[in-house]
């Protein structure tokens, strides 16, 4: 009997040994998908290694593989990429296995039973089942066997676990006849055509940088076309689901072919259909969010990472990885062309350009002769709004003028809800989430006017009480701060005849709602849009000429060393929505500190000079990209036990002059979903092996069962 080392989907590291039943020996190879009995559960696995015999002194009983998917597998180079990704991120290897194989074996399958040579128990029922299988030449479905033998489904499940019977799973797939024919329809400018040809010729990872509205989408669509027009597949990654709606139409129109979508909001049937199309090669053009980089494509030739700077590419639930970095890593193992695209590239990417690892190509002018918008700073220390108002007279006047011209305005406020804090004027009581160490945000239902309190971190929701829970005073609540709903209400009072839309995750939740909202905006049915970061990037609105940034200071302070970088990226991106056609755009930024260095670069719209300034600061502090960092996050329901264990970890730190370790310290959100949280932060020179240091550290500490430890390499957020 042969044996296999199997990568098991789940929270597991390493591989597990399974025997290969004789009936499967000619049908398995490295990369085959299998089902196995793992701790009395049927789980999905991938064969990583095969070998002819097993050391007799293993000290454990070896179970047999239950079933094999004969129509699907992954290549050896893809498996090597996955194992390298897990090693770098220090995430459990089984988490990546689950990500690359989310639906396939759950599809409708045709299962052929195979009887094992020796029954584990010689009962009359089991012997009868063996005879039926042999009589049917080992070709009978599980349902047919149960009906013919007159046995219970539980007995068959037990026999599967015992290895008496095994299943071949043959997924039913509809294969298209012939390749989709692509036809690139856009007329590229000389600059676009030149950049496209140079990127295609480059042997490195390429950065495509260009001002907002410079025609980056048309350029990378041409690169897609050139790589997959004869054969192969192309993947376009986007950081948010909301960006897929408009981009699907643009790419489909540019390339004359269907675009297959992949993201978490697809229904199960659609996910199965799209996944099957991708892994079988029927889908040529795929548009997806970060999890798409984990799919085992049939013949992936090119990956485009649009808005590569966006922090939403970082996966931070279940396990940690950065989709942009995974795309670059995958390219190394599978010879895939990778193009990173942004108007405001990350410092890490630009550092790789400066080091010669990446090639950089620029589109310097806006498409069709459009000009960059004018930037106007509004000093809110001098332009004080009326009581309980947040829009200055100067910004309100600019919106009024834009309305009179029949043009659209966008008010940007990256804060959902009505107000981020509600307090009692009598006793000072504040509403704190019971599930997280954060204040409850006030939301107001626009149709009914009823107020809700929502925790944006845990999702906990409660109705606004009529009286203060502390002093019982009635009508004593004060809403502090501003959110998108409050700005919407203020605009409705200032401009009662205007068509106003709030565009946030509270108002556009589904793909259908996103599409409907975008159609109204593009058709100029909406006069004023109040939007969060969902609308700040990637969109092209031909009638939008004015952008008002309500709180320009948001995000510029805090414990994140990337705060200035992320803030300027967002400010430039949202500014870039204005004046993308032949009408001059204007951007108004409200701030209480006009002297901030970031605003000088915003006014000049000179991202390159900001990068030079920021790189000097980072180099002086030895922060990324000049060094590398990692976070260790500890979580538990027991606060005191967590703090004691965190201190114990600190006492077991391996000595090192090359690595600095800060902490333990309470996380910014100390309590989240009933779990208390502590953090360590590590930073070191680029040449230092952080993984080895962390492994030596945590392997020498026994982790209590009620404490969860997570590792975030190259952290983006520090909440």
XYZ file of C-alpha atoms in Angstrom:
719
model
C 0.000 0.000 0.000
C 1.210 3.523 -0.827
C 1.066 6.512 1.499
C 0.612 10.255 1.214
C 1.397 13.379 3.205
C -1.817 15.434 3.122
C -2.308 19.166 3.704
C -5.578 19.421 5.640
C -7.979 22.377 5.378
C -8.386 24.052 8.755
C -6.328 25.504 11.568
C -3.441 23.083 11.037
C 0.225 23.436 10.232
C 2.301 20.750 8.525
C 1.048 17.575 6.877
C -0.660 14.379 8.030
C 0.013 10.803 6.881
C -2.731 8.771 5.175
C -2.767 5.437 3.388
C -3.867 5.283 -0.246
C -6.338 2.442 -0.924
C -5.325 0.247 -3.833
C -8.238 1.432 -5.963
C -6.882 5.008 -5.805
C -3.203 4.356 -6.461
C -3.380 5.080 -10.191
C -5.603 8.132 -9.722
C -3.636 10.298 -7.272
C -0.648 12.556 -7.688
C 0.877 15.503 -5.878
C -1.837 18.168 -5.822
C -4.840 15.798 -5.860
C -7.835 16.891 -3.797
C -9.010 14.271 -1.313
C -11.415 13.789 1.556
C -10.050 12.313 4.745
C -11.286 11.331 8.197
C -9.539 13.751 10.534
C -10.376 13.501 14.229
C -13.765 11.989 13.373
C -14.598 14.748 10.893
C -14.614 14.519 7.099
C -12.275 17.262 5.862
C -10.780 18.385 2.566
C -7.072 17.879 1.924
C -4.457 18.150 -0.804
C -1.777 15.514 -1.346
C 1.642 17.100 -0.945
C 3.893 14.024 -1.176
C 3.603 10.351 -2.138
C 5.849 7.504 -1.015
C 5.760 3.704 -1.452
C 5.992 2.501 2.136
C 5.812 3.620 5.730
C 8.169 3.185 8.646
C 6.625 0.448 10.752
C 7.562 2.307 13.934
C 5.284 5.298 13.416
C 3.552 4.742 16.744
C 0.104 5.597 15.382
C -2.623 3.944 13.307
C -2.690 5.237 9.739
C -6.136 5.990 8.339
C -7.018 5.668 4.669
C -8.087 8.379 2.273
C -11.884 8.314 1.886
C -12.330 9.841 -1.570
C -10.411 11.384 -4.447
C -11.537 14.199 -6.768
C -10.449 12.802 -10.128
C -11.271 15.878 -12.222
C -9.357 18.490 -10.252
C -5.916 19.050 -8.783
C -3.368 21.805 -8.308
C 0.072 21.963 -9.854
C 3.288 21.371 -7.964
C 4.472 24.960 -8.451
C 1.164 26.236 -7.060
C 1.600 24.038 -3.982
C 5.151 25.345 -3.561
C 3.780 28.907 -3.687
C 1.134 28.115 -1.052
C 3.697 26.551 1.283
C 6.020 29.547 0.866
C 3.116 31.931 1.562
C 2.271 30.066 4.758
C 5.922 30.016 5.828
C 6.325 33.764 5.267
C 3.066 34.815 6.937
C 3.407 32.177 9.682
C -0.267 31.398 9.104
C -1.443 27.794 9.515
C -0.914 26.015 6.199
C -4.396 24.517 6.460
C -5.915 28.014 6.344
C -4.469 28.501 2.866
C -5.743 25.046 1.827
C -9.252 26.060 2.900
C -8.913 29.347 0.972
C -7.802 27.736 -2.301
C -10.517 25.075 -2.171
C -13.645 26.762 -0.782
C -16.420 25.044 -2.701
C -15.181 22.464 -5.180
C -15.905 19.171 -3.412
C -19.221 20.542 -2.169
C -20.476 20.677 -5.748
C -22.906 18.176 -7.201
C -20.744 15.114 -7.754
C -21.020 11.722 -9.347
C -19.573 9.329 -6.745
C -18.460 5.795 -7.624
C -18.056 3.447 -4.674
C -15.027 1.212 -4.335
C -15.074 -1.722 -1.873
C -11.940 -2.238 0.191
C -10.230 -5.617 0.178
C -10.717 -6.285 3.871
C -13.748 -5.272 5.899
C -12.961 -3.881 9.341
C -15.973 -5.751 10.731
C -17.527 -8.795 9.101
C -21.201 -8.156 9.711
C -24.027 -9.297 7.457
C -24.858 -5.744 6.422
C -21.279 -4.898 5.498
C -20.808 -8.137 3.573
C -24.044 -7.485 1.683
C -22.831 -4.009 0.744
C -19.506 -5.438 -0.478
C -21.314 -7.922 -2.739
C -23.505 -5.180 -4.266
C -20.518 -2.977 -5.017
C -18.620 -5.851 -6.671
C -21.707 -6.877 -8.660
C -21.949 -3.314 -10.037
C -18.290 -3.310 -11.105
C -17.489 -0.715 -8.457
C -19.786 1.790 -10.201
C -22.694 2.766 -8.015
C -23.587 6.022 -6.254
C -23.931 6.293 -2.509
C -27.676 6.959 -2.786
C -28.178 3.976 -5.106
C -26.208 1.710 -2.756
C -28.266 2.731 0.257
C -31.494 2.033 -1.616
C -30.336 -1.323 -3.062
C -28.861 -2.647 0.206
C -31.676 -1.296 2.353
C -29.257 0.121 4.937
C -29.091 3.402 6.813
C -27.002 6.349 5.669
C -25.264 6.320 9.072
C -23.884 2.825 8.374
C -22.438 3.989 5.064
C -20.875 7.019 6.749
C -19.344 4.692 9.362
C -17.962 2.416 6.646
C -16.443 5.442 4.929
C -14.691 6.435 8.160
C -13.563 2.840 8.749
C -12.136 2.620 5.239
C -14.415 -0.246 4.130
C -15.597 1.775 1.145
C -14.116 4.753 -0.642
C -15.411 7.306 -3.096
C -14.218 8.679 -6.374
C -15.667 12.190 -6.776
C -16.095 13.294 -10.373
C -17.318 16.874 -10.507
C -19.880 17.602 -13.202
C -18.743 20.586 -15.237
C -20.038 22.170 -18.403
C -17.086 22.884 -20.649
C -17.428 25.620 -23.235
C -16.656 24.836 -26.848
C -13.609 26.828 -27.844
C -11.930 29.891 -26.367
C -13.646 33.239 -25.811
C -12.606 35.626 -28.550
C -11.201 38.918 -27.277
C -11.227 42.178 -29.186
C -9.589 45.292 -27.724
C -11.801 48.243 -28.626
C -10.115 51.340 -27.156
C -7.878 53.757 -29.011
C -4.863 54.240 -26.768
C -3.002 57.519 -26.700
C 0.654 57.483 -27.731
C 1.636 57.651 -24.043
C -0.649 54.736 -23.098
C 0.530 52.582 -26.000
C 4.173 53.264 -25.151
C 3.703 52.374 -21.468
C 1.738 49.236 -22.344
C 4.422 47.944 -24.715
C 7.198 48.591 -22.173
C 5.326 46.773 -19.407
C 4.690 43.795 -21.696
C 8.401 43.662 -22.565
C 9.595 43.947 -18.949
C 10.748 40.804 -17.152
C 10.056 42.255 -13.693
C 7.039 43.078 -11.583
C 5.814 46.399 -12.988
C 4.323 49.464 -11.339
C 1.885 51.447 -13.495
C 1.571 54.861 -11.857
C -0.572 57.653 -13.201
C -2.623 60.582 -12.011
C -6.286 59.966 -11.275
C -8.115 59.944 -14.607
C -4.959 59.315 -16.663
C -6.294 56.186 -18.385
C -4.688 53.476 -16.280
C -7.682 51.140 -16.729
C -7.498 51.264 -20.535
C -3.752 50.706 -20.366
C -3.870 47.633 -18.147
C -6.838 46.281 -20.119
C -4.576 46.371 -23.178
C -1.882 44.515 -21.215
C -4.504 41.903 -20.266
C -5.520 41.559 -23.900
C -1.965 41.040 -25.121
C -1.288 38.304 -22.553
C -4.478 36.262 -22.925
C -5.825 36.926 -26.425
C -4.636 33.537 -27.674
C -4.818 31.479 -24.481
C -4.665 31.724 -20.726
C -6.438 33.698 -18.021
C -6.096 37.172 -16.547
C -6.966 38.312 -13.027
C -7.768 41.893 -12.009
C -7.684 42.377 -8.247
C -9.627 45.230 -6.630
C -9.622 46.155 -2.928
C -13.396 46.436 -2.432
C -16.495 44.648 -3.699
C -18.145 47.985 -4.533
C -15.486 48.688 -7.186
C -16.383 45.587 -9.192
C -19.725 46.877 -10.514
C -18.504 49.726 -12.724
C -15.218 47.987 -13.571
C -16.968 44.855 -14.890
C -18.709 46.923 -17.555
C -15.573 48.869 -18.469
C -13.373 45.786 -18.894
C -16.083 43.808 -20.706
C -16.560 46.728 -23.106
C -12.818 47.172 -23.645
C -12.114 43.475 -24.278
C -15.425 42.333 -25.759
C -15.697 39.320 -23.463
C -17.506 38.168 -20.348
C -15.933 39.004 -16.988
C -16.211 36.417 -14.194
C -16.464 37.868 -10.696
C -15.112 36.488 -7.427
C -15.880 37.980 -4.005
C -17.467 37.047 -0.692
C -20.911 38.506 -1.422
C -21.695 36.012 -4.192
C -24.359 33.474 -3.330
C -23.260 29.862 -2.879
C -24.570 28.673 -6.263
C -22.901 31.574 -8.072
C -19.634 31.011 -6.168
C -19.654 27.345 -7.211
C -20.397 28.263 -10.820
C -17.699 30.933 -10.978
C -15.118 28.848 -9.115
C -15.678 25.954 -11.518
C -15.307 28.270 -14.519
C -12.026 29.616 -13.122
C -10.360 26.315 -12.197
C -11.491 24.645 -15.437
C -10.159 27.492 -17.583
C -13.542 28.428 -19.045
C -13.300 31.912 -17.512
C -10.667 34.040 -19.265
C -11.063 37.374 -17.450
C -11.595 37.321 -13.693
C -12.305 40.357 -11.520
C -12.006 39.677 -7.815
C -11.213 40.891 -4.338
C -8.240 39.672 -2.312
C -9.324 36.018 -1.859
C -9.173 35.515 -5.644
C -5.379 35.318 -5.443
C -5.761 31.994 -3.581
C -7.754 30.239 -6.339
C -5.894 27.541 -8.350
C -6.446 28.985 -11.839
C -6.244 26.651 -14.801
C -3.743 28.796 -16.743
C -3.116 32.175 -15.123
C -0.918 34.396 -17.299
C -1.289 37.912 -15.852
C -2.387 39.559 -12.592
C -3.326 43.242 -12.343
C -3.453 44.644 -8.787
C -5.560 47.806 -9.118
C -5.234 50.428 -6.355
C -2.264 48.407 -5.074
C -1.716 50.831 -2.181
C -5.114 50.108 -0.631
C -4.987 48.634 2.875
C -8.116 46.554 2.197
C -5.842 44.098 0.390
C -4.705 42.983 3.847
C -6.656 39.967 5.114
C -7.110 40.309 8.877
C -9.815 37.826 9.827
C -9.148 34.072 10.248
C -5.518 34.545 9.169
C -3.264 37.302 7.889
C -1.893 37.884 4.393
C -1.556 40.761 1.905
C -3.088 39.972 -1.496
C -0.685 42.295 -3.345
C 2.327 40.570 -1.815
C 0.803 37.146 -2.482
C 0.342 38.127 -6.140
C 4.026 39.044 -6.392
C 5.045 35.817 -4.643
C 2.813 33.707 -6.882
C 4.348 35.325 -9.958
C 7.768 34.067 -8.872
C 6.602 30.452 -8.667
C 4.308 30.353 -11.706
C 5.916 32.822 -14.152
C 2.903 35.151 -14.080
C 3.083 38.735 -15.340
C 2.230 41.026 -12.402
C 1.317 44.696 -12.747
C 0.698 46.929 -9.710
C -1.487 49.937 -10.494
C -2.016 53.136 -8.500
C -2.083 56.903 -8.644
C -0.568 56.887 -5.148
C 1.627 53.771 -4.774
C 2.604 52.448 -1.360
C 6.028 53.289 0.007
C 6.862 49.572 0.024
C 6.233 49.334 -3.722
C 8.172 52.506 -4.515
C 11.046 51.258 -2.357
C 11.143 48.092 -4.482
C 11.275 50.327 -7.569
C 14.170 52.315 -6.100
C 16.019 49.064 -5.318
C 15.632 47.848 -8.918
C 13.354 44.912 -8.045
C 10.364 46.435 -9.881
C 10.104 48.474 -13.072
C 8.055 51.690 -12.933
C 6.134 53.277 -15.804
C 4.087 56.489 -15.599
C 1.101 58.080 -17.287
C 1.750 61.742 -16.563
C -1.325 63.446 -18.038
C -5.023 63.095 -17.460
C -6.844 61.378 -20.309
C -8.372 63.485 -23.148
C -6.688 66.658 -21.928
C -8.569 66.946 -18.622
C -6.844 69.072 -15.967
C -6.134 68.185 -12.376
C -8.569 69.870 -9.954
C -7.813 73.079 -8.091
C -7.225 72.537 -4.356
C -8.716 75.067 -1.882
C -7.869 74.866 1.836
C -10.524 76.101 4.286
C -9.174 77.090 7.707
C -11.965 76.096 10.099
C -10.424 78.244 12.848
C -11.502 81.259 10.786
C -14.483 79.840 8.865
C -16.579 78.811 11.880
C -19.880 77.145 10.875
C -23.161 78.000 12.552
C -24.109 76.107 15.728
C -24.564 72.367 15.126
C -23.413 72.778 11.504
C -20.233 71.285 10.076
C -20.044 72.822 6.600
C -18.340 76.208 6.276
C -20.025 79.059 4.416
C -17.260 78.902 1.801
C -17.930 75.214 1.042
C -21.712 75.723 1.088
C -21.356 78.621 -1.386
C -19.246 76.488 -3.731
C -21.862 73.706 -3.641
C -24.621 76.247 -4.353
C -22.724 77.577 -7.362
C -22.153 74.048 -8.666
C -25.870 73.273 -8.317
C -26.755 76.348 -10.368
C -24.525 75.030 -13.174
C -26.264 71.627 -13.153
C -23.097 69.843 -12.001
C -22.518 67.278 -9.282
C -20.780 67.653 -5.927
C -19.304 64.997 -3.644
C -18.992 65.524 0.105
C -16.471 63.088 1.556
C -16.639 62.048 5.213
C -15.042 58.749 6.171
C -17.308 58.113 9.127
C -20.588 56.226 8.914
C -23.668 57.028 10.956
C -25.007 60.251 12.463
C -22.581 60.839 15.354
C -19.679 58.750 16.749
C -20.567 59.520 20.370
C -23.763 60.119 22.366
C -23.605 61.430 25.929
C -25.999 62.566 28.624
C -25.874 66.323 29.247
C -26.987 65.830 32.855
C -24.474 63.253 34.148
C -21.979 62.738 31.294
C -22.899 59.086 30.708
C -21.561 57.676 27.405
C -22.874 54.631 25.595
C -20.132 52.001 25.397
C -20.476 48.755 23.467
C -20.895 45.681 25.699
C -18.895 43.652 23.161
C -15.979 46.011 22.478
C -14.031 48.785 24.160
C -15.480 51.476 21.907
C -18.270 54.017 21.978
C -21.571 53.287 20.272
C -22.259 55.262 17.092
C -25.635 56.891 16.648
C -27.486 55.981 13.448
C -30.839 57.333 12.392
C -33.278 55.492 10.149
C -34.061 58.003 7.422
C -37.592 56.753 6.721
C -38.821 56.433 10.323
C -36.528 58.865 12.116
C -35.865 56.292 14.831
C -32.384 56.331 16.348
C -30.173 53.288 16.842
C -26.871 52.814 18.608
C -24.415 50.625 16.695
C -20.985 49.248 17.543
C -19.005 49.422 14.285
C -16.447 46.944 15.578
C -18.643 44.090 16.807
C -21.939 44.785 15.034
C -23.903 45.046 18.296
C -27.052 47.162 17.855
C -29.585 48.576 20.320
C -32.430 51.115 20.103
C -31.754 54.556 21.540
C -33.358 54.637 24.999
C -35.740 57.433 25.953
C -33.943 58.155 29.221
C -30.350 58.005 30.459
C -29.487 54.557 31.889
C -27.408 56.233 34.603
C -29.386 59.254 35.908
C -32.749 58.483 34.231
C -32.959 62.009 32.789
C -35.198 62.266 29.713
C -34.372 64.142 26.508
C -30.830 64.735 27.799
C -28.761 63.140 25.046
C -26.303 65.114 22.962
C -24.851 63.844 19.676
C -21.127 64.611 19.484
C -19.128 64.673 16.267
C -20.185 64.073 12.707
C -20.929 61.198 10.385
C -22.270 60.746 6.877
C -25.923 60.776 8.018
C -25.474 64.086 9.825
C -23.868 65.696 6.776
C -26.754 64.369 4.654
C -29.266 66.040 6.993
C -27.325 69.311 6.973
C -27.246 69.354 3.169
C -30.981 68.636 3.046
C -31.581 71.740 5.187
C -29.216 73.906 3.152
C -30.380 72.686 -0.278
C -33.965 71.388 0.086
C -34.516 71.135 -3.681
C -31.356 69.149 -4.428
C -31.245 65.430 -5.070
C -28.951 64.038 -2.353
C -27.609 60.489 -1.990
C -25.653 58.894 0.836
C -23.198 56.329 -0.534
C -21.905 54.139 2.294
C -22.023 50.534 3.437
C -25.190 51.417 5.381
C -27.113 52.482 2.270
C -25.634 50.354 -0.544
C -25.214 46.851 0.821
C -25.735 44.604 -2.210
C -24.310 44.495 -5.728
C -27.736 45.446 -7.060
C -27.913 48.517 -4.813
C -24.407 49.551 -5.836
C -25.252 49.244 -9.530
C -28.495 51.206 -9.162
C -26.768 53.984 -7.204
C -23.945 54.274 -9.749
C -26.411 54.409 -12.632
C -28.183 57.373 -10.997
C -24.888 59.179 -10.391
C -23.542 58.628 -13.917
C -26.889 59.746 -15.409
C -26.632 62.995 -13.368
C -29.862 62.194 -11.520
C -28.107 63.023 -8.233
C -26.944 66.559 -7.385
C -24.952 65.918 -4.203
C -23.346 62.674 -3.043
C -22.330 62.137 0.566
C -19.771 59.361 0.479
C -17.372 57.396 2.654
C -14.168 55.760 1.402
C -16.349 53.426 -0.707
C -16.672 56.170 -3.299
C -13.222 57.701 -2.992
C -11.387 55.665 -5.609
C -11.709 53.969 -8.942
C -14.949 55.570 -10.111
C -15.465 57.793 -13.130
C -18.371 60.241 -12.813
C -18.479 62.556 -15.855
C -20.642 65.277 -14.243
C -18.812 65.450 -10.906
C -16.757 68.639 -10.684
C -16.665 69.533 -6.983
C -15.329 67.549 -4.024
C -15.680 68.760 -0.454
C -13.590 66.992 2.193
C -15.526 67.680 5.367
C -12.846 66.596 7.858
C -9.409 66.865 6.311
C -7.704 66.135 9.634
C -9.248 62.676 10.003
C -6.694 59.880 10.145
C -3.653 62.146 10.458
C -3.079 61.440 14.138
C -2.758 58.201 16.076
C -0.368 55.302 16.631
C 0.052 54.307 12.963
C 3.419 55.239 11.443
C 1.744 55.098 8.014
C -0.917 57.691 8.996
C 0.438 60.474 6.760
C 0.866 58.115 3.813
C -2.637 56.662 4.072
C -4.221 60.084 4.648
C -2.579 61.704 1.618
C -3.399 58.693 -0.565
C -7.064 58.999 0.383
C -7.119 62.791 -0.033
C -5.565 62.573 -3.515
C -7.814 59.681 -4.520
C -11.047 61.400 -3.518
C -9.824 64.676 -5.035
C -9.299 62.780 -8.261
C -13.056 62.216 -8.642
C -13.453 65.921 -9.565
C -13.235 67.263 -13.118
C -12.393 64.086 -14.998
C -13.978 65.313 -18.232
C -13.631 68.715 -19.920
C -14.828 70.909 -17.015
C -12.348 72.138 -14.425
C -12.698 70.448 -11.046
C -12.402 72.023 -7.605
C -11.611 70.441 -4.239
C -12.329 72.122 -0.883
C -10.588 70.750 2.216
C -11.847 71.751 5.676
C -9.116 71.587 8.322
C -8.213 73.004 11.722
C -4.487 72.869 10.907
C -3.632 74.232 7.472
C 0.111 74.082 8.255
C 0.326 70.301 8.270
C 3.081 69.094 5.957
C 0.703 66.660 4.245
C -1.503 69.549 3.081
C 1.383 71.287 1.339
C 1.876 68.189 -0.821
C -1.872 67.937 -1.382
C -2.058 71.538 -2.624
C 0.848 70.891 -4.985
C -0.616 67.488 -5.895
C 2.961 66.281 -5.793
C 2.941 62.758 -4.414
C 6.543 62.153 -5.452
C 7.869 64.934 -3.200
C 5.819 63.573 -0.317
C 7.362 60.133 -0.894
C 10.866 61.581 -0.748
C 10.041 63.379 2.523
C 8.341 60.355 4.078
C 11.130 57.966 3.085
C 13.660 60.154 4.905
C 11.507 60.005 8.054
C 11.116 56.236 7.834
C 14.829 55.682 7.190
C 15.762 57.763 10.223
C 13.466 55.640 12.435
C 14.346 52.364 10.662
C 10.680 51.735 9.989
C 9.273 49.901 6.906
C 10.235 49.819 4.139
C 13.767 50.227 5.586
C 13.007 47.628 8.228
C 10.429 44.912 8.674
C 7.793 44.556 11.346
C 5.443 42.000 12.856
C 2.647 41.957 15.412
C 1.709 39.207 17.815
C -1.883 39.446 18.995
C -3.110 37.571 22.067
C -6.837 37.193 22.777
C -8.830 35.687 25.624
C -12.144 36.021 27.409
C -10.235 36.181 30.704
C -8.628 39.600 31.158
C -6.360 38.850 34.121
C -5.166 35.524 32.697
C -4.382 37.239 29.386
C -2.331 39.965 31.070
C -0.401 37.443 33.155
C 0.375 35.258 30.145
C 1.439 38.319 28.112
C 3.942 39.223 30.823
C 5.123 35.610 30.909
C 5.754 35.778 27.149
C 7.775 38.931 27.632
C 9.946 37.148 30.202
C 10.676 34.378 27.666
C 11.875 36.703 24.890
C 14.958 35.247 23.184
C 17.890 37.667 23.484
C 18.669 39.534 20.273
C 20.407 42.791 19.436
C 18.921 42.721 15.935
C 15.212 42.719 16.863
C 13.323 45.271 18.945
C 10.194 44.064 20.716
C 7.648 46.488 22.172
C 4.937 45.342 24.540
C 2.917 43.692 25.749
C 0.409 46.531 25.572
C -3.384 46.577 25.402
C -4.607 46.749 21.816
C -6.200 50.042 20.729
C -9.518 48.221 20.913
C -8.758 46.260 24.058
C -12.040 44.344 24.048
C -13.597 43.045 20.825
C -16.407 40.508 20.518
C -16.076 39.687 24.231
C -12.346 38.944 23.795
C -9.643 40.973 25.574
C -6.617 41.713 23.399
C -2.897 42.354 23.990
C -0.236 43.084 21.389
C 3.513 42.832 20.862
C 5.178 44.827 18.077
C 8.500 43.713 16.565
C 10.717 45.615 14.166
C 14.099 44.741 12.719
C 16.413 45.271 9.771
C 15.275 43.764 6.478
C 17.942 41.054 6.563
C 16.814 39.684 9.936
C 14.771 36.463 9.890
C 11.719 37.493 11.920
C 9.975 34.163 11.387
C 12.847 32.203 12.921
C 12.996 34.529 15.920
C 9.225 34.361 16.517
C 9.192 30.571 16.093
C 12.003 30.162 18.650
C 10.068 32.422 20.999
C 6.576 30.906 20.872
C 7.725 27.259 20.601
C 9.232 27.529 24.077
C 5.975 28.705 25.654
C 2.947 26.517 26.350
C -0.103 28.385 25.036
C -3.169 27.933 27.287
C -6.202 26.518 25.491
C -8.286 29.612 26.283
C -5.797 32.071 24.803
C -5.545 32.595 21.038
C -2.258 33.703 19.471
C -2.123 35.273 15.985
C 0.867 36.519 14.010
C 0.614 39.427 11.586
C 3.712 39.851 9.438
C 4.084 43.367 7.994
C 1.006 44.701 9.847
C -1.085 47.439 8.248
C -3.475 48.194 11.110
C -2.828 48.319 14.834
C -6.316 48.228 16.361
